[in-house]
Amino acid sequence: MKAKIAVLAGDGVGREIVPEAVKVLKIIAEKYGHSFEFVAADIGGQAIDKVGVPLPQDTLALAKQSDAVLLGAVGGPRWEGLEYSLRPERALLGIREALGLYANLRPAKLYSNLVDASTLKREVVEGIDILVIRELTGGIYFGKPKGIEKLPNGEERGVNTEVYTTEEIRRIAKVAFEAARKRRKKVTSVDKANVLESSELWRKVVIDIHASYPDVELGHIYVDNAAMQLVRNPRQFDVLLCNNMFGDILSDEAAMLTGSIGMLPSASIGAKVGLFEPIHGSAPDIAGKNIANPIATISSTAMMLSYAFQLDKEAEAIEQAIVKTLDLGYRTKDIQSPGAKIVGTVEMGEAIVRNLN
């Protein structure tokens, strides 16, 4: 097959981990007879430095004209003083909204040879395989009214609005139930229906959609309890269905069950062009030092092959290469263990490429 892939490395460690993922995709193309065209563009802080905005129109046009988008990370302290609408992170919200990517899939699966890298006890985390499905274009991050306003007494008030429509909930619920059918057939919907009216509607609509999926078990959990249960007994979960903010928070918590946030990929889907990225940020404190873990980004390319191109065999080959590399004892600093071979970003990428071959 032929595919055009927009490569948006972004800022910080994104500029180190994305090239390693591209190397893997090139090997896949060569090995399986595909043709991938890679076209790079700026996003986030890099774009701000060049053209003054975090999401240039040329970058957005490239994304829309591509078959998939590979994204690194955006942001860093050097841009934190900018006016809110011009900060690098606004590019993420903008591109997701512009591409119609309402569903974010974040798997948290613990590789057996990394059990001891987790900060939790082996008996708690061993064997976890969780899929967090996060609604991505609604909720408090997009709801209006929003902003900071002056009050008559001279003080200021910050406002954000948590808002969901029936259709927004319905479509993300369907994604969760469809995903569960391919896994262990269990969905746990996360809300705060005892306090929030938006969550009351969320629960009602999820229950309505569940009627079309009688083969899938449905449970409900309040978000505060979900946070506790993720560290108490994570194996109870299969698919976690979350709104935008709850999914953002809980998926990062789930990441640490696996030993490092540098291990977890994500896929943002819902329309013609999907976006694939690691769930971690730009990590400016380690950027440029060749120590960032590229595995999450490389795993994101596996999700790209599977979800964007239906190349499941090729996706599995990448996952097997990662497992083999870990079995051989290669570790980046964030997942180091006694007796392991501590390697840098480039060395880890090269090792995965060798094992892919």
Tab-separated table of C-alpha atoms in Angstrom:
chain	number	residue	atom	x	y	z
A	1	MET	CA	0.000	0.000	0.000
A	2	LYS	CA	0.959	3.667	-0.377
A	3	ALA	CA	0.450	6.191	2.394
A	4	LYS	CA	1.397	9.763	3.172
A	5	ILE	CA	2.382	10.363	6.788
A	6	ALA	CA	2.646	13.838	8.298
A	7	VAL	CA	5.584	13.906	10.718
A	8	LEU	CA	5.202	16.540	13.430
A	9	ALA	CA	8.129	16.104	15.828
A	10	GLY	CA	7.257	19.187	17.863
A	11	ASP	CA	9.379	20.219	20.813
A	12	GLY	CA	11.763	18.813	23.403
A	13	VAL	CA	12.252	15.070	23.253
A	14	GLY	CA	9.761	14.892	20.390
A	15	ARG	CA	12.603	15.828	18.082
A	16	GLU	CA	14.595	12.797	19.282
A	17	ILE	CA	11.954	10.083	19.590
A	18	VAL	CA	10.051	10.714	16.357
A	19	PRO	CA	13.078	10.018	14.101
A	20	GLU	CA	13.453	6.612	15.776
A	21	ALA	CA	9.802	5.815	15.055
A	22	VAL	CA	10.228	6.882	11.433
A	23	LYS	CA	13.187	4.487	11.119
A	24	VAL	CA	10.912	1.655	12.241
A	25	LEU	CA	8.215	2.587	9.724
A	26	LYS	CA	10.799	2.678	6.942
A	27	ILE	CA	11.902	-0.851	7.811
A	28	ILE	CA	8.268	-2.003	7.844
A	29	ALA	CA	7.727	-0.473	4.406
A	30	GLU	CA	10.840	-2.167	3.035
A	31	LYS	CA	10.119	-5.528	4.638
A	32	TYR	CA	6.446	-5.767	3.666
A	33	GLY	CA	6.481	-3.965	0.319
A	34	HIS	CA	4.697	-0.763	1.309
A	35	SER	CA	5.449	2.808	0.281
A	36	PHE	CA	5.340	5.468	3.003
A	37	GLU	CA	5.928	9.122	2.159
A	38	PHE	CA	7.063	11.152	5.168
A	39	VAL	CA	6.434	14.905	5.142
A	40	ALA	CA	7.656	16.974	8.101
A	41	ALA	CA	6.144	20.174	9.463
A	42	ASP	CA	6.400	22.344	12.576
A	43	ILE	CA	3.965	22.389	15.475
A	44	GLY	CA	3.997	23.794	19.004
A	45	GLY	CA	6.923	25.869	20.205
A	46	GLN	CA	8.978	25.269	17.071
A	47	ALA	CA	6.155	26.737	15.001
A	48	ILE	CA	5.782	29.687	17.365
A	49	ASP	CA	9.469	30.515	16.991
A	50	LYS	CA	9.205	30.440	13.203
A	51	VAL	CA	5.783	31.893	12.380
A	52	GLY	CA	4.308	33.094	15.670
A	53	VAL	CA	1.493	30.534	16.097
A	54	PRO	CA	1.512	26.977	17.509
A	55	LEU	CA	-0.528	25.442	14.683
A	56	PRO	CA	0.328	27.018	11.311
A	57	GLN	CA	-2.179	26.691	8.508
A	58	ASP	CA	0.410	24.869	6.388
A	59	THR	CA	0.817	22.243	9.111
A	60	LEU	CA	-2.921	21.784	9.467
A	61	ALA	CA	-3.327	21.542	5.685
A	62	LEU	CA	-0.617	18.866	5.544
A	63	ALA	CA	-2.347	16.883	8.297
A	64	LYS	CA	-5.678	16.997	6.487
A	65	GLN	CA	-4.068	15.889	3.216
A	66	SER	CA	-2.214	12.961	4.803
A	67	ASP	CA	-3.323	9.427	5.582
A	68	ALA	CA	-2.053	9.606	9.171
A	69	VAL	CA	-0.218	11.969	11.500
A	70	LEU	CA	2.760	11.005	13.688
A	71	LEU	CA	3.215	13.501	16.511
A	72	GLY	CA	6.012	13.857	19.057
A	73	ALA	CA	5.318	16.317	21.856
A	74	VAL	CA	4.846	20.062	22.304
A	75	GLY	CA	5.611	22.663	24.919
A	76	GLY	CA	8.359	23.775	27.244
A	77	PRO	CA	9.206	26.472	29.788
A	78	ARG	CA	10.486	28.918	27.185
A	79	TRP	CA	6.930	29.434	25.889
A	80	GLU	CA	5.062	29.444	29.204
A	81	GLY	CA	4.957	33.242	29.385
A	82	LEU	CA	2.975	33.577	26.170
A	83	GLU	CA	-0.653	34.604	26.040
A	84	TYR	CA	-2.792	31.508	26.699
A	85	SER	CA	-4.180	31.122	23.161
A	86	LEU	CA	-0.669	31.133	21.694
A	87	ARG	CA	0.935	28.507	23.904
A	88	PRO	CA	2.240	25.311	22.255
A	89	GLU	CA	-0.395	23.108	23.928
A	90	ARG	CA	-3.151	24.917	22.052
A	91	ALA	CA	-1.862	23.203	18.915
A	92	LEU	CA	-2.897	19.812	20.297
A	93	LEU	CA	-6.452	20.912	20.999
A	94	GLY	CA	-6.581	22.682	17.648
A	95	ILE	CA	-5.409	19.792	15.492
A	96	ARG	CA	-7.635	17.279	17.284
A	97	GLU	CA	-10.659	19.497	16.805
A	98	ALA	CA	-9.835	20.346	13.180
A	99	LEU	CA	-9.366	16.674	12.253
A	100	GLY	CA	-12.518	15.587	14.104
A	101	LEU	CA	-10.604	13.229	16.406
A	102	TYR	CA	-13.091	12.611	19.185
A	103	ALA	CA	-11.754	9.264	20.462
A	104	ASN	CA	-8.375	8.807	22.146
A	105	LEU	CA	-7.245	5.217	22.760
A	106	ARG	CA	-4.540	4.763	25.384
A	107	PRO	CA	-3.481	1.168	26.111
A	108	ALA	CA	-1.666	0.441	29.370
A	109	LYS	CA	-0.172	-3.010	29.084
A	110	LEU	CA	2.680	-4.181	31.279
A	111	TYR	CA	5.441	-6.061	29.478
A	112	SER	CA	6.282	-9.133	31.558
A	113	ASN	CA	9.983	-8.258	31.659
A	114	LEU	CA	9.237	-4.798	33.088
A	115	VAL	CA	7.183	-5.863	36.096
A	116	ASP	CA	9.920	-4.732	38.466
A	117	ALA	CA	10.102	-1.308	36.801
A	118	SER	CA	6.694	-0.414	38.198
A	119	THR	CA	6.569	1.390	41.518
A	120	LEU	CA	3.749	-0.940	42.588
A	121	LYS	CA	4.162	-4.469	43.900
A	122	ARG	CA	4.463	-7.279	41.382
A	123	GLU	CA	1.296	-8.984	42.653
A	124	VAL	CA	-0.684	-5.779	41.979
A	125	VAL	CA	0.455	-4.952	38.441
A	126	GLU	CA	1.514	-8.246	36.880
A	127	GLY	CA	-0.635	-9.048	33.854
A	128	ILE	CA	-2.457	-5.720	33.565
A	129	ASP	CA	-3.910	-4.924	30.140
A	130	ILE	CA	-6.100	-1.821	30.258
A	131	LEU	CA	-7.441	0.336	27.444
A	132	VAL	CA	-8.400	3.874	28.435
A	133	ILE	CA	-10.803	5.421	25.937
A	134	ARG	CA	-10.925	9.176	26.380
A	135	GLU	CA	-13.424	11.517	24.745
A	136	LEU	CA	-11.218	14.108	23.098
A	137	THR	CA	-13.133	17.073	21.637
A	138	GLY	CA	-15.755	17.894	24.261
A	139	GLY	CA	-16.005	18.495	27.972
A	140	ILE	CA	-14.289	21.112	30.076
A	141	TYR	CA	-11.391	21.676	27.677
A	142	PHE	CA	-13.700	22.960	24.961
A	143	GLY	CA	-16.893	24.014	26.764
A	144	LYS	CA	-18.073	27.623	26.778
A	145	PRO	CA	-18.211	30.041	28.479
A	146	LYS	CA	-14.535	29.993	29.352
A	147	GLY	CA	-11.891	32.524	30.217
A	148	ILE	CA	-10.703	34.906	32.918
A	149	GLU	CA	-12.866	37.929	33.699
A	150	LYS	CA	-12.553	41.007	35.881
A	151	LEU	CA	-15.043	41.386	38.716
A	152	PRO	CA	-16.455	44.728	39.913
A	153	ASN	CA	-14.418	44.464	43.134
A	154	GLY	CA	-11.154	44.227	41.169
A	155	GLU	CA	-10.661	40.506	41.627
A	156	GLU	CA	-10.571	38.039	38.748
A	157	ARG	CA	-12.625	34.907	38.075
A	158	GLY	CA	-11.572	31.959	35.924
A	159	VAL	CA	-14.331	30.017	34.202
A	160	ASN	CA	-14.348	26.682	32.380
A	161	THR	CA	-17.503	24.806	31.442
A	162	GLU	CA	-17.999	21.039	31.501
A	163	VAL	CA	-20.556	20.344	28.783
A	164	TYR	CA	-21.534	17.267	26.743
A	165	THR	CA	-24.277	16.562	24.230
A	166	THR	CA	-26.059	13.264	23.754
A	167	GLU	CA	-24.324	12.658	20.423
A	168	GLU	CA	-20.843	13.332	21.810
A	169	ILE	CA	-21.405	10.741	24.527
A	170	ARG	CA	-23.106	8.273	22.200
A	171	ARG	CA	-20.271	8.132	19.684
A	172	ILE	CA	-17.482	7.671	22.250
A	173	ALA	CA	-19.513	5.005	24.060
A	174	LYS	CA	-19.818	3.066	20.810
A	175	VAL	CA	-16.031	3.175	20.388
A	176	ALA	CA	-15.625	1.723	23.887
A	177	PHE	CA	-18.122	-1.108	23.389
A	178	GLU	CA	-16.691	-2.004	19.981
A	179	ALA	CA	-13.180	-2.104	21.460
A	180	ALA	CA	-14.345	-4.263	24.360
A	181	ARG	CA	-15.810	-6.798	21.945
A	182	LYS	CA	-12.285	-7.416	20.653
A	183	ARG	CA	-10.865	-7.723	24.167
A	184	ARG	CA	-12.358	-9.130	27.388
A	185	LYS	CA	-15.852	-7.688	26.819
A	186	LYS	CA	-15.966	-5.409	29.836
A	187	VAL	CA	-16.478	-1.623	29.903
A	188	THR	CA	-16.212	0.469	33.052
A	189	SER	CA	-17.629	3.960	32.542
A	190	VAL	CA	-16.047	6.670	34.694
A	191	ASP	CA	-18.147	9.629	35.819
A	192	LYS	CA	-19.116	11.813	38.772
A	193	ALA	CA	-22.864	11.398	38.409
A	194	ASN	CA	-23.474	11.962	42.114
A	195	VAL	CA	-22.338	15.582	41.756
A	196	LEU	CA	-22.249	16.695	38.104
A	197	GLU	CA	-25.251	17.001	35.797
A	198	SER	CA	-22.994	16.452	32.779
A	199	SER	CA	-21.997	13.113	34.304
A	200	GLU	CA	-25.634	12.279	35.004
A	201	LEU	CA	-26.322	12.634	31.273
A	202	TRP	CA	-23.099	10.721	30.496
A	203	ARG	CA	-24.239	7.731	32.544
A	204	LYS	CA	-27.762	7.799	31.068
A	205	VAL	CA	-26.532	7.801	27.461
A	206	VAL	CA	-23.902	5.098	28.118
A	207	ILE	CA	-26.609	2.860	29.580
A	208	ASP	CA	-28.800	3.495	26.521
A	209	ILE	CA	-25.978	2.564	24.116
A	210	HIS	CA	-25.158	-0.546	26.136
A	211	ALA	CA	-28.528	-1.996	25.142
A	212	SER	CA	-27.075	-2.592	21.662
A	213	TYR	CA	-24.113	-4.504	23.133
A	214	PRO	CA	-25.653	-7.177	25.384
A	215	ASP	CA	-22.524	-9.327	25.048
A	216	VAL	CA	-20.415	-6.663	26.808
A	217	GLU	CA	-20.494	-6.209	30.579
A	218	LEU	CA	-20.998	-2.593	31.708
A	219	GLY	CA	-20.049	-1.129	35.068
A	220	HIS	CA	-19.946	2.419	36.430
A	221	ILE	CA	-17.448	4.001	38.778
A	222	TYR	CA	-16.966	7.476	40.215
A	223	VAL	CA	-13.712	9.073	39.093
A	224	ASP	CA	-12.255	9.393	42.595
A	225	ASN	CA	-12.843	5.703	43.253
A	226	ALA	CA	-11.449	4.860	39.804
A	227	ALA	CA	-8.209	6.668	40.691
A	228	MET	CA	-7.944	4.626	43.878
A	229	GLN	CA	-8.836	1.311	42.264
A	230	LEU	CA	-6.228	1.777	39.515
A	231	VAL	CA	-3.492	1.491	42.119
A	232	ARG	CA	-5.342	-0.917	44.404
A	233	ASN	CA	-6.523	-3.532	41.902
A	234	PRO	CA	-5.861	-2.514	38.275
A	235	ARG	CA	-6.464	-6.011	36.908
A	236	GLN	CA	-10.205	-5.576	37.458
A	237	PHE	CA	-10.339	-3.183	34.485
A	238	ASP	CA	-10.505	-3.953	30.771
A	239	VAL	CA	-11.843	-0.868	28.933
A	240	LEU	CA	-12.153	2.389	30.887
A	241	LEU	CA	-14.538	4.854	29.229
A	242	CYS	CA	-13.808	8.442	30.299
A	243	ASN	CA	-14.717	11.997	29.471
A	244	ASN	CA	-11.971	14.366	28.348
A	245	MET	CA	-10.587	15.497	31.700
A	246	PHE	CA	-11.044	12.226	33.576
A	247	GLY	CA	-9.373	10.316	30.721
A	248	ASP	CA	-6.491	12.760	30.628
A	249	ILE	CA	-5.763	12.227	34.325
A	250	LEU	CA	-6.469	8.503	34.675
A	251	SER	CA	-4.470	7.495	31.601
A	252	ASP	CA	-1.356	9.134	33.060
A	253	GLU	CA	-1.976	7.270	36.303
A	254	ALA	CA	-2.377	4.029	34.350
A	255	ALA	CA	0.904	4.770	32.597
A	256	MET	CA	2.820	4.540	35.833
A	257	LEU	CA	1.451	1.052	36.440
A	258	THR	CA	3.604	-0.021	33.498
A	259	GLY	CA	6.783	1.408	34.961
A	260	SER	CA	7.168	4.561	32.880
A	261	ILE	CA	5.069	7.056	30.992
A	262	GLY	CA	7.677	6.619	28.256
A	263	MET	CA	6.179	3.231	27.411
A	264	LEU	CA	2.629	4.170	26.440
A	265	PRO	CA	1.351	5.011	22.956
A	266	SER	CA	-1.964	6.503	21.906
A	267	ALA	CA	-4.237	6.754	18.902
A	268	SER	CA	-6.664	9.601	18.277
A	269	ILE	CA	-9.344	8.558	15.798
A	270	GLY	CA	-12.858	9.369	14.689
A	271	ALA	CA	-12.547	10.757	11.169
A	272	LYS	CA	-10.558	10.227	7.977
A	273	VAL	CA	-7.089	11.035	9.356
A	274	GLY	CA	-5.884	9.576	12.650
A	275	LEU	CA	-3.216	11.050	14.902
A	276	PHE	CA	-0.717	8.834	16.707
A	277	GLU	CA	1.538	9.988	19.553
A	278	PRO	CA	3.098	8.968	22.860
A	279	ILE	CA	1.065	10.095	25.838
A	280	HIS	CA	4.007	11.827	27.520
A	281	GLY	CA	5.034	15.441	27.111
A	282	SER	CA	8.103	17.154	25.713
A	283	ALA	CA	10.221	16.517	28.852
A	284	PRO	CA	12.412	19.620	28.396
A	285	ASP	CA	14.597	18.623	31.358
A	286	ILE	CA	16.019	15.669	29.407
A	287	ALA	CA	15.687	17.000	25.850
A	288	GLY	CA	18.832	16.846	23.741
A	289	LYS	CA	20.565	14.376	26.052
A	290	ASN	CA	19.815	11.161	24.117
A	291	ILE	CA	18.159	9.547	27.144
A	292	ALA	CA	14.440	9.757	26.282
A	293	ASN	CA	12.591	6.477	25.850
A	294	PRO	CA	11.367	6.119	22.219
A	295	ILE	CA	9.256	2.999	22.856
A	296	ALA	CA	5.964	4.848	23.349
A	297	THR	CA	6.419	6.605	20.008
A	298	ILE	CA	7.443	3.412	18.253
A	299	SER	CA	4.408	1.642	19.742
A	300	SER	CA	2.311	4.515	18.430
A	301	THR	CA	3.436	3.608	14.917
A	302	ALA	CA	2.140	0.090	15.561
A	303	MET	CA	-1.226	1.606	16.462
A	304	MET	CA	-1.034	3.667	13.281
A	305	LEU	CA	-0.471	0.583	11.150
A	306	SER	CA	-3.386	-1.181	12.804
A	307	TYR	CA	-5.982	1.604	13.110
A	308	ALA	CA	-5.138	3.804	10.111
A	309	PHE	CA	-4.010	1.210	7.572
A	310	GLN	CA	-5.436	-2.117	8.860
A	311	LEU	CA	-1.940	-3.606	8.744
A	312	ASP	CA	-2.283	-5.793	11.830
A	313	LYS	CA	0.513	-8.178	10.878
A	314	GLU	CA	2.977	-5.315	10.529
A	315	ALA	CA	1.793	-3.791	13.810
A	316	GLU	CA	2.343	-7.079	15.595
A	317	ALA	CA	5.852	-7.294	14.122
A	318	ILE	CA	6.727	-3.969	15.788
A	319	GLU	CA	5.347	-5.116	19.123
A	320	GLN	CA	7.322	-8.362	18.904
A	321	ALA	CA	10.497	-6.423	18.103
A	322	ILE	CA	9.963	-4.272	21.210
A	323	VAL	CA	9.432	-7.348	23.376
A	324	LYS	CA	12.543	-9.024	21.972
A	325	THR	CA	14.614	-5.903	22.598
A	326	LEU	CA	13.457	-5.802	26.207
A	327	ASP	CA	14.074	-9.546	26.561
A	328	LEU	CA	17.662	-8.943	25.487
A	329	GLY	CA	18.041	-6.561	28.404
A	330	TYR	CA	18.029	-3.188	26.651
A	331	ARG	CA	16.687	-0.396	28.853
A	332	THR	CA	16.532	3.370	28.718
A	333	LYS	CA	17.165	5.185	31.978
A	334	ASP	CA	13.480	5.469	32.938
A	335	ILE	CA	13.012	1.682	32.941
A	336	GLN	CA	16.467	0.613	34.106
A	337	SER	CA	16.869	-2.454	36.252
A	338	PRO	CA	19.838	-4.294	37.807
A	339	GLY	CA	21.964	-6.027	35.181
A	340	ALA	CA	20.258	-4.315	32.254
A	341	LYS	CA	22.014	-2.658	29.310
A	342	ILE	CA	21.318	1.064	29.775
A	343	VAL	CA	21.129	2.704	26.354
A	344	GLY	CA	20.131	6.049	24.907
A	345	THR	CA	17.296	7.072	22.616
A	346	VAL	CA	19.110	6.306	19.381
A	347	GLU	CA	20.564	3.031	20.655
A	348	MET	CA	17.149	1.787	21.768
A	349	GLY	CA	15.651	2.688	18.407
A	350	GLU	CA	18.459	0.924	16.565
A	351	ALA	CA	18.062	-2.177	18.715
A	352	ILE	CA	14.348	-2.368	17.900
A	353	VAL	CA	15.131	-1.934	14.196
A	354	ARG	CA	17.640	-4.804	14.354
A	355	ASN	CA	15.093	-7.057	16.029
A	356	LEU	CA	12.479	-6.054	13.477
A	357	ASN	CA	14.795	-7.348	10.795
